[in-house]
PDB file of C-alpha atoms in Angstrom:
ATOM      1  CA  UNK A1315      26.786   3.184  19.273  1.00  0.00           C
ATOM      2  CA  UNK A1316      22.918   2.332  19.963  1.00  0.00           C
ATOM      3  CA  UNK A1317      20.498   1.168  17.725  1.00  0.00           C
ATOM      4  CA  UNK A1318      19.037   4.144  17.231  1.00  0.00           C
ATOM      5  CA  UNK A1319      21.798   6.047  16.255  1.00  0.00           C
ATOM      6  CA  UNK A1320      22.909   3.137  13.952  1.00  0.00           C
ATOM      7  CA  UNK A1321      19.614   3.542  12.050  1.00  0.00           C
ATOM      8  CA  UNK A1322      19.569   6.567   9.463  1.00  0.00           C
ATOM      9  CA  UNK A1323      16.603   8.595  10.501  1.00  0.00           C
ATOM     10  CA  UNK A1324      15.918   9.169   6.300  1.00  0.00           C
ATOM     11  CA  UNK A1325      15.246   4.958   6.500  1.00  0.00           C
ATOM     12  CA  UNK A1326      12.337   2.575   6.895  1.00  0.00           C
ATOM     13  CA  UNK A1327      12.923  -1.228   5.961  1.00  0.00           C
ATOM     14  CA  UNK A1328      11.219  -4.168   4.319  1.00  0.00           C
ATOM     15  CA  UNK A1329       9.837  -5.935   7.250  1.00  0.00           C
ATOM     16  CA  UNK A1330       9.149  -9.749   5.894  1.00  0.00           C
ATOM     17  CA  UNK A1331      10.168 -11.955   2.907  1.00  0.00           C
ATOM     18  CA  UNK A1332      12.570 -12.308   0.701  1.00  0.00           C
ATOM     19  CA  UNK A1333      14.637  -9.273   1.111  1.00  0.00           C
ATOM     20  CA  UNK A1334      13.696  -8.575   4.680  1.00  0.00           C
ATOM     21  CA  UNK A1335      15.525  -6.103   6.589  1.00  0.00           C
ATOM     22  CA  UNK A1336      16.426  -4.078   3.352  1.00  0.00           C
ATOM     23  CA  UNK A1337      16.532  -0.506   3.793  1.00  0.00           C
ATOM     24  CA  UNK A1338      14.858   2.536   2.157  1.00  0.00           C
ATOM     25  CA  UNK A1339      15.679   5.788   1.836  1.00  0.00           C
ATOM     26  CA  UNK A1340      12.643   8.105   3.219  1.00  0.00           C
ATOM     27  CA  UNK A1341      13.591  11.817   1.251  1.00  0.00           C
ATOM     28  CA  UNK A1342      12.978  14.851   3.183  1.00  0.00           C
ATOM     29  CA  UNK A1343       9.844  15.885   0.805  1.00  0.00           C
ATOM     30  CA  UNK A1344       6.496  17.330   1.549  1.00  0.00           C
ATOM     31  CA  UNK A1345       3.830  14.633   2.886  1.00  0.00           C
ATOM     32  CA  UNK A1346       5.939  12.234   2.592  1.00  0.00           C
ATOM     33  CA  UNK A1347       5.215   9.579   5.569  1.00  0.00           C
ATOM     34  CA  UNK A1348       6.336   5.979   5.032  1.00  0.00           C
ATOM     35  CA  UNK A1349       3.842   3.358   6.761  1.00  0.00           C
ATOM     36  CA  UNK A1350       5.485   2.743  10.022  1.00  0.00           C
ATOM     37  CA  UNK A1351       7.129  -0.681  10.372  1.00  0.00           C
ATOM     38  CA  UNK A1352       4.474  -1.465  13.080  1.00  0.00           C
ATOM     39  CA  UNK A1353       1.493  -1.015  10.692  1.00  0.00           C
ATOM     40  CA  UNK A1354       3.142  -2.672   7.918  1.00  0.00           C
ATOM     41  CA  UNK A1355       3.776  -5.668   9.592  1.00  0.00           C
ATOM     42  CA  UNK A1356       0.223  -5.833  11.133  1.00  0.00           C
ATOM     43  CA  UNK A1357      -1.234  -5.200   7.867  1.00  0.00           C
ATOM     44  CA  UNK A1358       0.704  -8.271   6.480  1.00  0.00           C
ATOM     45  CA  UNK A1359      -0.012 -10.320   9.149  1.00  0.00           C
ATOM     46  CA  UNK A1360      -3.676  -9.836   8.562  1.00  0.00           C
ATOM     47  CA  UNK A1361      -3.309 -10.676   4.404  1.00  0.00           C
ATOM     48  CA  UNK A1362      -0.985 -13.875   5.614  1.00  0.00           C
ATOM     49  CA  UNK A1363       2.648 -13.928   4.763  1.00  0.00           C
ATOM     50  CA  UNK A1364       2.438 -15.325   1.375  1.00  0.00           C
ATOM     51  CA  UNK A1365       1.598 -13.282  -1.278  1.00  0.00           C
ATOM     52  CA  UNK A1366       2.627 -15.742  -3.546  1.00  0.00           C
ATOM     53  CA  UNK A1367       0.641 -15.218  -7.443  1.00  0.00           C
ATOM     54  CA  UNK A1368      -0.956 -11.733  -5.924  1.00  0.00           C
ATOM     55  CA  UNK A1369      -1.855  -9.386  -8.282  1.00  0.00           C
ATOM     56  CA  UNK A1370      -1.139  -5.992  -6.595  1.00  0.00           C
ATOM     57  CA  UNK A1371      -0.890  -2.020  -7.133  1.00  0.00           C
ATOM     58  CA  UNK A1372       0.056   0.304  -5.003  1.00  0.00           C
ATOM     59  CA  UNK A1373      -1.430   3.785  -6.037  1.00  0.00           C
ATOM     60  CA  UNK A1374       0.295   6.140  -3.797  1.00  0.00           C
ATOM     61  CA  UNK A1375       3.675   4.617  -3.742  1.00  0.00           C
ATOM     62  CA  UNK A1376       5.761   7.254  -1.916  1.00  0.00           C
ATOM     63  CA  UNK A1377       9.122   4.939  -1.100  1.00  0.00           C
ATOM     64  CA  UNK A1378       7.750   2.070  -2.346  1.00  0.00           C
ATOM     65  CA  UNK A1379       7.251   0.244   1.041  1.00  0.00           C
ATOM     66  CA  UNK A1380       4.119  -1.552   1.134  1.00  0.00           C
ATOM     67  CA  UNK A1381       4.412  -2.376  -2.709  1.00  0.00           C
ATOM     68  CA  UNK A1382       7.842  -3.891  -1.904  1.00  0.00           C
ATOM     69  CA  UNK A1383       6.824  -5.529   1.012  1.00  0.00           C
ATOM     70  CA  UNK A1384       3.880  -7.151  -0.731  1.00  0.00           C
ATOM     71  CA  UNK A1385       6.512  -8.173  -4.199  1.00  0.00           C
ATOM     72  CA  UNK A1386       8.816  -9.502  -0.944  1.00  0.00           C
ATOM     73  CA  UNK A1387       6.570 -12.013   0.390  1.00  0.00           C
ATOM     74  CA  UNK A1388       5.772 -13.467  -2.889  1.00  0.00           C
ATOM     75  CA  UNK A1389       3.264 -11.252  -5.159  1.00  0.00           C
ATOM     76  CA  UNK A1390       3.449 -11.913  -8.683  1.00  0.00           C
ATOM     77  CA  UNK A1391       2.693  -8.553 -10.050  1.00  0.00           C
ATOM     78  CA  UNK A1392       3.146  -5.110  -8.260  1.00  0.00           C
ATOM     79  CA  UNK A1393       2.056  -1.715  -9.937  1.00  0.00           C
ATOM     80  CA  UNK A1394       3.636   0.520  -8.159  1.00  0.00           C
ATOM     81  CA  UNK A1395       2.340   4.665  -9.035  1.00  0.00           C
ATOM     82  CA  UNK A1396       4.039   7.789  -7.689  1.00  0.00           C
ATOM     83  CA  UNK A1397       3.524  11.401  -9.070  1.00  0.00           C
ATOM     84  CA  UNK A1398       7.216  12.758  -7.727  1.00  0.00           C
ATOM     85  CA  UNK A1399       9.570  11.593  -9.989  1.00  0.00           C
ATOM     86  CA  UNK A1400      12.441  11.652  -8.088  1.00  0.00           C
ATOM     87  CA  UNK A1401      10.723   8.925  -5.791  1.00  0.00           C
ATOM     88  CA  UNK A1402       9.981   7.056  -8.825  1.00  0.00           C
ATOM     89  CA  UNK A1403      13.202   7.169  -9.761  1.00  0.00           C
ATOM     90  CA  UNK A1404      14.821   5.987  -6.216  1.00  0.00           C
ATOM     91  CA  UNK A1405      12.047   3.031  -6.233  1.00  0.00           C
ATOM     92  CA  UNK A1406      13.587   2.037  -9.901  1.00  0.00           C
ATOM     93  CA  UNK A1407      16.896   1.965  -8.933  1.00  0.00           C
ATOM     94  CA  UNK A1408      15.976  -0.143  -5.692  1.00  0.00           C
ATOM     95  CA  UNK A1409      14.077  -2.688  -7.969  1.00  0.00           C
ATOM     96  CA  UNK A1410      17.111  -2.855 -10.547  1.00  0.00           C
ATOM     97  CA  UNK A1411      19.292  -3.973  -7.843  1.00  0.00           C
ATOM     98  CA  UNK A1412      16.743  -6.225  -5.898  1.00  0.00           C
ATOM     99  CA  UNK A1413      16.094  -7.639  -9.377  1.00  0.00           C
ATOM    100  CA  UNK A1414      12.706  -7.302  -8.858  1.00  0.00           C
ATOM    101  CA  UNK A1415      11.475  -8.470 -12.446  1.00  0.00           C
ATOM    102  CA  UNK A1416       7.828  -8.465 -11.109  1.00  0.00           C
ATOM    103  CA  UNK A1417       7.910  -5.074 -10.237  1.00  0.00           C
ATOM    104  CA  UNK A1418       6.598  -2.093 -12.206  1.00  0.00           C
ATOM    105  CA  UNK A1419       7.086   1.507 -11.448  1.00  0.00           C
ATOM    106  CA  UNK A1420       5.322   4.435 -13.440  1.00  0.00           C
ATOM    107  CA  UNK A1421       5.103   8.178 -12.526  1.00  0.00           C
ATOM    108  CA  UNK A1422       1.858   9.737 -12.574  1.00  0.00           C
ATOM    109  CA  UNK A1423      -1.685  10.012 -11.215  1.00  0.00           C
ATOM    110  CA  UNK A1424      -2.725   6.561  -9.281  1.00  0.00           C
ATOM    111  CA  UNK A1425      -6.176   7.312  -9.018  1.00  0.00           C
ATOM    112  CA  UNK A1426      -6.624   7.717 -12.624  1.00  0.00           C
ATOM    113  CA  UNK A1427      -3.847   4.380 -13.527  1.00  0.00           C
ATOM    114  CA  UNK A1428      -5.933   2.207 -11.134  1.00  0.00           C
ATOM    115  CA  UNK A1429      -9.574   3.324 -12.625  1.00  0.00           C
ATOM    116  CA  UNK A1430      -7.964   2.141 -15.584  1.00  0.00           C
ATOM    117  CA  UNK A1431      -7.535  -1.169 -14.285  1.00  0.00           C
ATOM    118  CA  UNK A1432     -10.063  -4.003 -15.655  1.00  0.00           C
ATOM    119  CA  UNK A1433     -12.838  -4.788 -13.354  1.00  0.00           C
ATOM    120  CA  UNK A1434     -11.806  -7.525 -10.133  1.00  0.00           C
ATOM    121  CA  UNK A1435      -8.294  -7.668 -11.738  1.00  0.00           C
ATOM    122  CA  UNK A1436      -6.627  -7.355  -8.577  1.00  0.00           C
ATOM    123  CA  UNK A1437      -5.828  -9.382  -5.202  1.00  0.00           C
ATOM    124  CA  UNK A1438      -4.520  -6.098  -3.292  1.00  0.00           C
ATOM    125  CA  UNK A1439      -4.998  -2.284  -3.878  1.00  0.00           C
ATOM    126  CA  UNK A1440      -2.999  -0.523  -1.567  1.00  0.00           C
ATOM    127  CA  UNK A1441      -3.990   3.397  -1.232  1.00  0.00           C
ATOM    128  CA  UNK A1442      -2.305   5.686   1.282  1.00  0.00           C
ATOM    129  CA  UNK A1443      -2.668   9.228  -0.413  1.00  0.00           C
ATOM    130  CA  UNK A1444      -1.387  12.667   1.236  1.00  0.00           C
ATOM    131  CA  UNK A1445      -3.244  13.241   4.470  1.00  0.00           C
ATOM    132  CA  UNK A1446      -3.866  16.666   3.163  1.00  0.00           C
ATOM    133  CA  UNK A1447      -5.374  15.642   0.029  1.00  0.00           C
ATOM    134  CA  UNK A1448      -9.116  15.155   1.308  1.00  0.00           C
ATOM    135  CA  UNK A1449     -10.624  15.080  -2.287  1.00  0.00           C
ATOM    136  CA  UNK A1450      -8.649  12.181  -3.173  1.00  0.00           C
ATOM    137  CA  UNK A1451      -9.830   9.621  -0.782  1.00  0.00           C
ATOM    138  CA  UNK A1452     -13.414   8.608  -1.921  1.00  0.00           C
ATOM    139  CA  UNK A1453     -12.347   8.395  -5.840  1.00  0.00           C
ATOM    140  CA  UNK A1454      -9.562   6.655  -4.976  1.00  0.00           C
ATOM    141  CA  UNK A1455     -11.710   4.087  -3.246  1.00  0.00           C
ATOM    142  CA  UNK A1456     -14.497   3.922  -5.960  1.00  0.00           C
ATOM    143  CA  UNK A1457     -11.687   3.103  -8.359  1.00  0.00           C
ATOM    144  CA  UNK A1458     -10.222   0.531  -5.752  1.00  0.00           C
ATOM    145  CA  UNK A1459     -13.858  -1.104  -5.399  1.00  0.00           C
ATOM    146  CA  UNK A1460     -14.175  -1.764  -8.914  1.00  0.00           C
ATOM    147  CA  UNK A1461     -10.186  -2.897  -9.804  1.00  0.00           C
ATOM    148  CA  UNK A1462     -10.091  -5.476  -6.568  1.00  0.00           C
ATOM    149  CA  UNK A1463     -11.535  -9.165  -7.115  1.00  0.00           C
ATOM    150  CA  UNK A1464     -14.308 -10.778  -4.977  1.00  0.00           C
ATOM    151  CA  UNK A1465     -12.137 -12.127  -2.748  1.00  0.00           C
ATOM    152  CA  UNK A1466      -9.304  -9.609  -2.791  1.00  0.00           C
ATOM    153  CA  UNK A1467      -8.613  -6.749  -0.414  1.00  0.00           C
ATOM    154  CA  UNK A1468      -8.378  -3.001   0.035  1.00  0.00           C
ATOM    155  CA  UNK A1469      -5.832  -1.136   2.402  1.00  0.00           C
ATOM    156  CA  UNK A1470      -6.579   2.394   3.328  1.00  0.00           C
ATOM    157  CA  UNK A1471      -4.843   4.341   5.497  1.00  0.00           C
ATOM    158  CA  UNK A1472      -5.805   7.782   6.476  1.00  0.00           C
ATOM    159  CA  UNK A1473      -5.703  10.274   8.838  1.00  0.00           C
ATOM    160  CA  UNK A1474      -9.641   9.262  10.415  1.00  0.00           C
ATOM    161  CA  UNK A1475     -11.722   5.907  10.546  1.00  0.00           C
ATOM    162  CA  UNK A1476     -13.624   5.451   7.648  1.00  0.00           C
ATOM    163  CA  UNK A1477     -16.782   3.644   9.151  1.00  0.00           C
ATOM    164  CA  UNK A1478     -19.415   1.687   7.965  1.00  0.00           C
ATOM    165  CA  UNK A1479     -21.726   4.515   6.775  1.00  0.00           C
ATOM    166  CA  UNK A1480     -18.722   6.056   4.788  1.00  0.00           C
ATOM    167  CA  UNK A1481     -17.794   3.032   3.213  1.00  0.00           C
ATOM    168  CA  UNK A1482     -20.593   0.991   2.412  1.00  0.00           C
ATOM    169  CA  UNK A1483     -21.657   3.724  -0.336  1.00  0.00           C
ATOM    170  CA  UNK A1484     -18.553   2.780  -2.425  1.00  0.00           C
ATOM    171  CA  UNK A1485     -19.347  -0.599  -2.329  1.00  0.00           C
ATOM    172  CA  UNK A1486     -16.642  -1.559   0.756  1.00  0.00           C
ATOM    173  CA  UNK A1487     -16.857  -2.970   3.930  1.00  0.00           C
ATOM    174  CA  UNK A1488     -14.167  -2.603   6.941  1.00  0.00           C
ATOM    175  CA  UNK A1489     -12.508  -6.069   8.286  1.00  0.00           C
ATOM    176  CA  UNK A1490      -9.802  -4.869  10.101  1.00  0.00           C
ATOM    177  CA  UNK A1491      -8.829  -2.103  11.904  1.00  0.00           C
ATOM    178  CA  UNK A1492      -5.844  -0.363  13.902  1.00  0.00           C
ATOM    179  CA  UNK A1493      -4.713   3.207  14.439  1.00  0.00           C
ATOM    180  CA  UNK A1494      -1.279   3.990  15.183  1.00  0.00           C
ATOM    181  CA  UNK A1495       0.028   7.595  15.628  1.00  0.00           C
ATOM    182  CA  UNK A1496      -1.675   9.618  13.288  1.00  0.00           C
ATOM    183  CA  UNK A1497      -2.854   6.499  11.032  1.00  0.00           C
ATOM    184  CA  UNK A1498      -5.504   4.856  10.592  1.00  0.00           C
ATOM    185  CA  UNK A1499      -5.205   1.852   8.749  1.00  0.00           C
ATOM    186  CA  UNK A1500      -7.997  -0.001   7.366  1.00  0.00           C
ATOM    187  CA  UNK A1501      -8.452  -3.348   5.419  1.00  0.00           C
ATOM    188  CA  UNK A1502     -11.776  -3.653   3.332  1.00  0.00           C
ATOM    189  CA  UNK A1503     -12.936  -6.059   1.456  1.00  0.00           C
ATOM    190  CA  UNK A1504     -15.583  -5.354  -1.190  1.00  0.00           C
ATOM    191  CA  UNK A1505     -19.460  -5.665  -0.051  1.00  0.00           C
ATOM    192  CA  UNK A1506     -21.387  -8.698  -1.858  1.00  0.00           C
ATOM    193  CA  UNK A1507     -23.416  -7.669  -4.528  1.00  0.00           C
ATOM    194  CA  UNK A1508     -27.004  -8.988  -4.434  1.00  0.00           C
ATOM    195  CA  UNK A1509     -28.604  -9.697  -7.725  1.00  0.00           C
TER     196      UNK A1509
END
């Protein structure tokens, strides 16, 4: 049998860390695109390997892979925020058994749970909404600008390049860049503020 017939299409896996090469289940559910394995680890690579004390939340969880990935290579605290309930429910279950302690799951809106977030509380927002859901985008950046530390980072990825112009508004500024497929992932880091 071949690899690719081995590997459940429905499956994307943790890519680094403690519980590399553990699998997820990817639903059949509408917009529902995991963050290839490709991207993820490229993303990771760019952050370092070791999360290790990271305070992180993941706003558009989906299956739970980047906020996993990021609690896998050491992160001390991941949010992770999903509106379907039944993938909040699958990413519980996978915690549970990964014992996961510092993992959090919650169902609801992750726009609205990370503008709730104190000011530079966090080392890593991670945001890949819908690609259909335009209007999310910029608030969900404006919230992510405020919630991320000095120092921290921002991941977007989207279905266009956010540039310069686009970003700088909101108070971000792009440091890395790749697109892959029909993603285009972006790590920002929040502009200096001049007094």
């Amino acid at each position: 049998m071949s690899k690719a017939a081995a590997r459940p299409a429905g499956a994307v896996r943790i890519i680094g860390g403690q519980w590399k090469r553990t699998r997820l289940a990817v639903p059949d559910r509408p917009g529902l695109r995991p963050t290839p394995d490709r991207v993820r680890e490229t993303l990771f690579n760019w952050l370092g390997q070791d999360l290790t004390g990271w305070r992180v939340f993941d706003a558009f969880a989906g299956t739970g892979a980047l906020g996993l990935e990021a609690a896998s290579r050491g992160a001390a605290q991941v949010l992770l925020v999903e509106q379907d309930g039944a993938l909040v429910q699958g990413i519980a279950r996978l915690a549970e058994k990964l014992q996961a302690s510092q993992l959090q799951v919650r169902r609801g809106d992750g726009v609205a749970q990370l503008a709730q977030c104190a000011a530079q509380s966090l080392d890593l927002v991670l945001l890949d909404p819908p690609f259909d859901a335009a209007a999310l985008f910029v608030p969900a950046l404006q919230a992510a600008a405020r919630a991320v530390a000095p120092q921290g980072w921002v991941y977007l990825e989207a279905p266009r390049r956010w540039d310069g112009a686009a970003l700088a508004p909101l108070g971000l500024a792009c440091q890395r860049y790749l697109k892959a497929g029909a993603a285009h992932a972006h790590l920002l880091q929040r502009l200096p503020v001049h007094s």
